[in-house]
mmCIF file of C-alpha atoms in Angstrom:
data_model
loop_
_atom_site.group_PDB
_atom_site.id
_atom_site.type_symbol
_atom_site.label_atom_id
_atom_site.label_comp_id
_atom_site.label_asym_id
_atom_site.label_seq_id
_atom_site.Cartn_x
_atom_site.Cartn_y
_atom_site.Cartn_z
ATOM 1 C CA MET A 27 0.302 0.136 0.031
ATOM 2 C CA THR A 28 1.335 2.905 -0.959
ATOM 3 C CA ASN A 29 2.315 5.065 1.876
ATOM 4 C CA SER A 30 1.355 9.155 0.205
ATOM 5 C CA ALA A 31 1.719 10.782 3.072
ATOM 6 C CA ILE A 32 5.536 10.553 3.051
ATOM 7 C CA ARG A 33 5.813 11.747 -0.617
ATOM 8 C CA GLY A 34 4.582 15.476 0.419
ATOM 9 C CA CYS A 35 5.784 18.106 -2.169
ATOM 10 C CA ALA A 36 9.109 18.471 -4.362
ATOM 11 C CA ASP A 37 10.937 22.160 -3.493
ATOM 12 C CA ILE A 38 13.329 21.645 -6.749
ATOM 13 C CA VAL A 39 16.482 23.737 -7.107
ATOM 14 C CA ALA A 40 19.019 23.338 -9.577
ATOM 15 C CA ASP A 41 22.866 22.630 -7.261
ATOM 16 C CA PRO A 42 23.702 22.171 -3.669
ATOM 17 C CA ALA A 43 24.207 25.662 -4.114
ATOM 18 C CA GLN A 44 21.224 26.978 -4.891
ATOM 19 C CA LEU A 45 19.777 24.963 -2.262
ATOM 20 C CA ALA A 46 21.575 25.329 0.979
ATOM 21 C CA VAL A 47 20.690 29.156 0.516
ATOM 22 C CA HIS A 48 16.870 27.573 -0.537
ATOM 23 C CA VAL A 49 16.774 25.604 1.829
ATOM 24 C CA ALA A 50 18.940 28.618 4.870
ATOM 25 C CA GLY A 51 15.878 31.253 3.888
ATOM 26 C CA TRP A 52 12.905 28.284 4.078
ATOM 27 C CA PHE A 53 14.352 28.076 7.899
ATOM 28 C CA VAL A 54 14.553 31.418 8.759
ATOM 29 C CA GLU A 55 10.876 32.339 7.018
ATOM 30 C CA ARG A 56 10.217 29.575 9.321
ATOM 31 C CA VAL A 57 11.223 30.213 12.611
ATOM 32 C CA ALA A 58 9.611 33.542 12.643
ATOM 33 C CA THR A 59 6.590 32.669 11.736
ATOM 34 C CA THR A 60 6.468 29.742 14.281
ATOM 35 C CA SER A 61 5.485 29.619 17.861
ATOM 36 C CA SER A 62 8.931 29.924 20.436
ATOM 37 C CA PRO A 63 9.926 26.975 21.533
ATOM 38 C CA VAL A 64 11.032 25.378 18.525
ATOM 39 C CA ARG A 65 12.133 22.175 19.086
ATOM 40 C CA VAL A 66 14.775 21.735 15.477
ATOM 41 C CA ALA A 67 16.025 18.117 15.548
ATOM 42 C CA LEU A 68 19.316 18.458 12.530
ATOM 43 C CA CYS A 69 20.318 15.917 10.646
ATOM 44 C CA GLY A 70 24.069 14.954 9.792
ATOM 45 C CA GLY A 71 26.088 14.483 6.052
ATOM 46 C CA SER A 72 27.059 16.415 3.142
ATOM 47 C CA THR A 73 24.165 18.409 2.304
ATOM 48 C CA PRO A 74 23.727 19.738 5.257
ATOM 49 C CA ARG A 75 26.443 21.564 6.192
ATOM 50 C CA ALA A 76 26.366 23.094 3.589
ATOM 51 C CA PHE A 77 23.763 25.285 4.700
ATOM 52 C CA TYR A 78 24.615 25.296 8.534
ATOM 53 C CA THR A 79 27.246 27.392 7.291
ATOM 54 C CA LEU A 80 25.186 29.369 5.611
ATOM 55 C CA LEU A 81 22.808 30.339 8.927
ATOM 56 C CA GLY A 82 26.042 30.942 10.999
ATOM 57 C CA SER A 83 27.256 33.188 9.016
ATOM 58 C CA GLU A 84 26.350 36.904 9.375
ATOM 59 C CA ASP A 85 24.407 37.000 6.770
ATOM 60 C CA TYR A 86 22.111 35.099 7.741
ATOM 61 C CA ARG A 87 23.038 34.056 11.805
ATOM 62 C CA THR A 88 20.721 37.663 12.815
ATOM 63 C CA LYS A 89 17.848 36.928 10.620
ATOM 64 C CA VAL A 90 16.620 33.687 13.151
ATOM 65 C CA ALA A 91 16.028 34.448 16.918
ATOM 66 C CA TRP A 92 18.647 31.845 18.144
ATOM 67 C CA GLU A 93 16.752 32.800 22.066
ATOM 68 C CA ARG A 94 13.947 30.696 20.814
ATOM 69 C CA VAL A 95 15.571 27.639 19.091
ATOM 70 C CA HIS A 96 15.987 24.008 20.185
ATOM 71 C CA LEU A 97 18.656 21.799 18.798
ATOM 72 C CA PHE A 98 18.822 18.182 18.592
ATOM 73 C CA PHE A 99 20.488 15.846 16.376
ATOM 74 C CA GLY A 100 18.730 13.054 14.170
ATOM 75 C CA ASP A 101 21.484 10.661 14.522
ATOM 76 C CA GLU A 102 24.762 10.402 15.426
ATOM 77 C CA ARG A 103 27.162 8.247 15.007
ATOM 78 C CA PHE A 104 28.850 6.637 18.913
ATOM 79 C CA VAL A 105 32.820 8.284 18.675
ATOM 80 C CA PRO A 106 33.272 11.376 20.203
ATOM 81 C CA HIS A 107 32.760 14.924 19.748
ATOM 82 C CA ASP A 108 35.271 16.117 18.413
ATOM 83 C CA ASP A 109 35.657 13.303 15.977
ATOM 84 C CA ALA A 110 36.342 14.877 12.771
ATOM 85 C CA ALA A 111 33.006 11.567 12.112
ATOM 86 C CA SER A 112 30.962 13.222 14.406
ATOM 87 C CA ASN A 113 27.996 15.074 13.180
ATOM 88 C CA PHE A 114 27.984 16.956 16.529
ATOM 89 C CA ARG A 115 31.415 18.297 15.200
ATOM 90 C CA MET A 116 29.870 19.343 12.121
ATOM 91 C CA VAL A 117 26.987 20.997 13.445
ATOM 92 C CA ARG A 118 29.404 23.111 15.774
ATOM 93 C CA GLU A 119 32.283 23.609 12.657
ATOM 94 C CA THR A 120 28.979 25.624 10.635
ATOM 95 C CA LEU A 121 25.816 26.482 12.513
ATOM 96 C CA LEU A 122 27.303 26.567 16.699
ATOM 97 C CA ALA A 123 30.784 28.099 15.385
ATOM 98 C CA HIS A 124 29.686 32.325 16.620
ATOM 99 C CA GLY A 125 28.382 31.464 19.572
ATOM 100 C CA ALA A 126 25.418 32.707 18.580
ATOM 101 C CA VAL A 127 22.926 29.359 20.141
ATOM 102 C CA PRO A 128 23.096 29.509 23.670
ATOM 103 C CA PRO A 129 24.709 26.741 24.912
ATOM 104 C CA ALA A 130 21.404 25.830 26.877
ATOM 105 C CA ASN A 131 19.857 24.962 23.019
ATOM 106 C CA ILE A 132 21.399 22.953 22.183
ATOM 107 C CA HIS A 133 20.774 18.911 23.191
ATOM 108 C CA PRO A 134 23.674 16.824 21.586
ATOM 109 C CA ILE A 135 23.695 12.897 21.262
ATOM 110 C CA PRO A 136 25.439 12.157 24.435
ATOM 111 C CA VAL A 137 28.556 9.858 23.581
ATOM 112 C CA THR A 138 29.418 7.774 27.228
ATOM 113 C CA GLY A 139 29.334 4.632 28.434
ATOM 114 C CA THR A 140 27.502 2.137 26.084
ATOM 115 C CA PRO A 141 25.542 2.802 22.842
ATOM 116 C CA GLN A 142 22.057 1.456 24.371
ATOM 117 C CA ASP A 143 23.441 4.066 27.171
ATOM 118 C CA ALA A 144 23.725 7.079 25.432
ATOM 119 C CA ALA A 145 19.801 5.875 23.914
ATOM 120 C CA ARG A 146 18.325 5.975 26.634
ATOM 121 C CA ALA A 147 20.004 9.287 28.205
ATOM 122 C CA TYR A 148 19.001 10.753 25.114
ATOM 123 C CA ALA A 149 14.862 9.610 24.855
ATOM 124 C CA GLN A 150 14.981 10.596 28.726
ATOM 125 C CA THR A 151 16.363 14.069 27.273
ATOM 126 C CA LEU A 152 13.495 14.570 24.778
ATOM 127 C CA GLN A 153 11.140 13.437 26.698
ATOM 128 C CA ARG A 154 12.397 16.140 29.949
ATOM 129 C CA ILE A 155 11.972 18.684 27.254
ATOM 130 C CA TYR A 156 8.413 17.158 25.926
ATOM 131 C CA GLY A 157 6.978 17.256 28.875
ATOM 132 C CA ALA A 158 6.218 13.249 28.743
ATOM 133 C CA ASP A 159 6.942 9.679 27.805
ATOM 134 C CA VAL A 160 3.952 9.202 25.789
ATOM 135 C CA LEU A 161 4.251 11.310 22.801
ATOM 136 C CA ASP A 162 0.331 13.636 21.562
ATOM 137 C CA PRO A 163 -0.491 12.899 18.119
ATOM 138 C CA ALA A 164 -2.115 16.318 18.567
ATOM 139 C CA ARG A 165 1.445 18.345 20.434
ATOM 140 C CA PRO A 166 4.878 17.475 17.989
ATOM 141 C CA LEU A 167 8.226 16.752 20.196
ATOM 142 C CA PHE A 168 10.101 18.764 17.380
ATOM 143 C CA ASP A 169 8.929 21.586 15.016
ATOM 144 C CA ILE A 170 11.197 20.869 12.108
ATOM 145 C CA ASN A 171 12.743 17.745 11.811
ATOM 146 C CA PHE A 172 15.872 18.066 8.707
ATOM 147 C CA LEU A 173 16.455 13.956 7.248
ATOM 148 C CA GLY A 174 19.061 13.186 4.846
ATOM 149 C CA LEU A 175 18.458 10.212 2.144
ATOM 150 C CA GLY A 176 21.450 7.350 1.652
ATOM 151 C CA ASP A 177 21.791 6.059 -1.926
ATOM 152 C CA ASP A 178 20.033 2.536 -0.164
ATOM 153 C CA GLY A 179 17.571 4.147 1.410
ATOM 154 C CA HIS A 180 18.414 4.798 4.808
ATOM 155 C CA THR A 181 17.341 8.075 7.031
ATOM 156 C CA ALA A 182 17.858 9.479 10.556
ATOM 157 C CA SER A 183 20.209 5.718 12.004
ATOM 158 C CA LEU A 184 17.047 4.100 10.654
ATOM 159 C CA LEU A 185 19.422 1.175 8.177
ATOM 160 C CA PRO A 186 18.275 -1.409 5.859
ATOM 161 C CA GLY A 187 17.720 -4.984 8.257
ATOM 162 C CA GLN A 188 19.047 -3.406 11.611
ATOM 163 C CA PRO A 189 16.185 -4.568 14.317
ATOM 164 C CA VAL A 190 15.680 -0.878 14.963
ATOM 165 C CA LEU A 191 13.822 -0.086 12.195
ATOM 166 C CA ASN A 192 11.025 -2.228 14.268
ATOM 167 C CA GLU A 193 10.973 -0.785 17.000
ATOM 168 C CA CYS A 194 8.000 1.614 18.055
ATOM 169 C CA GLU A 195 8.344 2.446 21.490
ATOM 170 C CA HIS A 196 11.869 3.950 22.532
ATOM 171 C CA TRP A 197 11.943 7.202 21.035
ATOM 172 C CA ALA A 198 16.134 6.655 21.062
ATOM 173 C CA ALA A 199 17.201 3.819 19.370
ATOM 174 C CA ALA A 200 21.569 2.169 19.676
ATOM 175 C CA VAL A 201 22.301 0.117 15.860
ATOM 176 C CA MET A 202 24.959 -1.922 16.413
ATOM 177 C CA LYS A 203 25.797 -3.421 12.503
ATOM 178 C CA GLY A 204 25.233 -1.808 9.426
ATOM 179 C CA ARG A 205 28.063 0.682 9.563
ATOM 180 C CA ASP A 206 31.695 0.359 10.852
ATOM 181 C CA GLU A 207 30.713 1.655 14.360
ATOM 182 C CA PRO A 208 27.458 1.976 16.385
ATOM 183 C CA ARG A 209 25.461 4.624 15.900
ATOM 184 C CA ILE A 210 22.060 6.149 18.237
ATOM 185 C CA THR A 211 19.548 7.659 15.662
ATOM 186 C CA LEU A 212 15.939 8.866 16.918
ATOM 187 C CA THR A 213 13.324 5.409 15.529
ATOM 188 C CA TYR A 214 10.620 6.228 13.804
ATOM 189 C CA PRO A 215 7.961 6.843 16.539
ATOM 190 C CA ALA A 216 10.411 10.690 17.482
ATOM 191 C CA LEU A 217 10.557 11.245 13.405
ATOM 192 C CA GLU A 218 7.565 11.223 12.657
ATOM 193 C CA ALA A 219 6.021 13.415 15.860
ATOM 194 C CA SER A 220 6.920 16.219 13.742
ATOM 195 C CA ARG A 221 5.120 18.848 12.479
ATOM 196 C CA THR A 222 7.562 19.378 9.436
ATOM 197 C CA ILE A 223 9.442 17.078 8.171
ATOM 198 C CA ALA A 224 12.303 18.011 5.504
ATOM 199 C CA PHE A 225 13.924 16.207 3.955
ATOM 200 C CA VAL A 226 17.010 17.962 1.684
ATOM 201 C CA VAL A 227 18.754 15.951 -0.522
ATOM 202 C CA SER A 228 21.538 16.218 -3.109
ATOM 203 C CA GLY A 229 23.194 13.792 -5.904
ATOM 204 C CA ALA A 230 22.210 12.201 -8.871
ATOM 205 C CA GLN A 231 22.517 8.960 -6.810
ATOM 206 C CA LYS A 232 20.094 9.020 -4.837
ATOM 207 C CA ALA A 233 17.194 9.906 -7.787
ATOM 208 C CA ALA A 234 15.989 6.407 -7.282
ATOM 209 C CA ALA A 235 16.049 6.472 -3.714
ATOM 210 C CA VAL A 236 14.435 9.413 -3.198
ATOM 211 C CA ARG A 237 11.490 8.109 -6.036
ATOM 212 C CA ALA A 238 11.848 5.481 -4.387
ATOM 213 C CA ALA A 239 10.982 6.753 -0.977
ATOM 214 C CA ARG A 240 8.888 9.077 -1.952
ATOM 215 C CA SER A 241 6.213 6.200 -2.847
ATOM 216 C CA GLY A 242 5.422 4.710 -0.208
ATOM 217 C CA ASP A 243 8.340 2.646 -0.550
ATOM 218 C CA GLU A 244 8.390 0.240 2.174
ATOM 219 C CA THR A 245 11.944 -1.687 1.149
ATOM 220 C CA LEU A 246 13.263 1.863 2.461
ATOM 221 C CA PRO A 247 13.724 2.455 5.573
ATOM 222 C CA ALA A 248 12.634 6.135 4.835
ATOM 223 C CA GLY A 249 9.610 5.157 3.123
ATOM 224 C CA ARG A 250 8.457 3.298 6.165
ATOM 225 C CA LEU A 251 7.519 6.390 7.971
ATOM 226 C CA LYS A 252 4.335 7.419 7.939
ATOM 227 C CA PRO A 253 5.346 11.540 9.376
ATOM 228 C CA LYS A 254 1.879 13.130 11.817
ATOM 229 C CA GLY A 255 2.566 17.120 9.611
ATOM 230 C CA GLU A 256 3.851 18.115 6.698
ATOM 231 C CA VAL A 257 7.062 16.964 5.012
ATOM 232 C CA ILE A 258 8.908 18.604 2.111
ATOM 233 C CA TRP A 259 11.533 17.281 -0.508
ATOM 234 C CA PHE A 260 13.995 19.907 -0.698
ATOM 235 C CA LEU A 261 16.220 18.400 -4.284
ATOM 236 C CA ASP A 262 18.465 19.393 -6.160
ATOM 237 C CA GLU A 263 17.762 18.857 -9.632
ATOM 238 C CA ALA A 264 19.757 16.011 -9.667
ATOM 239 C CA ALA A 265 18.485 14.520 -7.177
ATOM 240 C CA GLY A 266 14.974 14.876 -8.764
ATOM 241 C CA ALA A 267 15.434 13.462 -11.466
ATOM 242 C CA ALA A 268 13.617 10.279 -10.819
ATOM 243 C CA ARG A 269 10.154 11.425 -10.679
ATOM 244 C CA THR A 270 7.512 11.205 -12.259
ATOM 245 C CA ARG A 271 5.010 13.387 -13.960
ATOM 246 C CA SER A 272 1.975 11.436 -11.141
ATOM 247 C CA GLU A 273 4.248 13.131 -9.038
ATOM 248 C CA ASP A 274 3.829 17.006 -8.354
#
């Protein structure tokens, strides 16, 4: 059965540079029209690096009331936060580099103890800030949830063939296999509890995965998402090339 909710709308620009400018501008406008606090889940990878860098630049960072924004992470590699592979390090060196975001508003995934310890601790952080340990469909956990997409169809660290794909209770989980290092990821229930899910994808190598995920192909982890709110696909022309004429 097709999951029409994941299709959302496609917002396509010419190339990765224009994609970064477009997403950064969208974020500025969305924060300005969202009531406080604005809870934002960030994704890792090379594509978001460009618009994080823009948001951290002088031209953009003064346009956002960062004191109203709380930043979270959709997933993290279980490595120290100063490791080159760390999503937190990438965000710190780009978006956070100039200190515009109050430290109390930054909520990285912990990477101490075991991966399972870290997942439990992050779920507790989310529940404390949300104010409940059960998600209410009428009250989103995140206002904006940025997600990437791998060419294998994974999003966050919901990796193909891993037990985490069947997790429907906990908000965060350890992913022990599927990549070189363990990871901690938000699970489907937490990711789906978003007012707006914004996929940000570039590159021709992602085009087939974009098409399959948007069609609700549940053989891909991203295709199994059942979003509770709005879905926007921010794509460059290469990533959006696989759309059919029946799609918007």
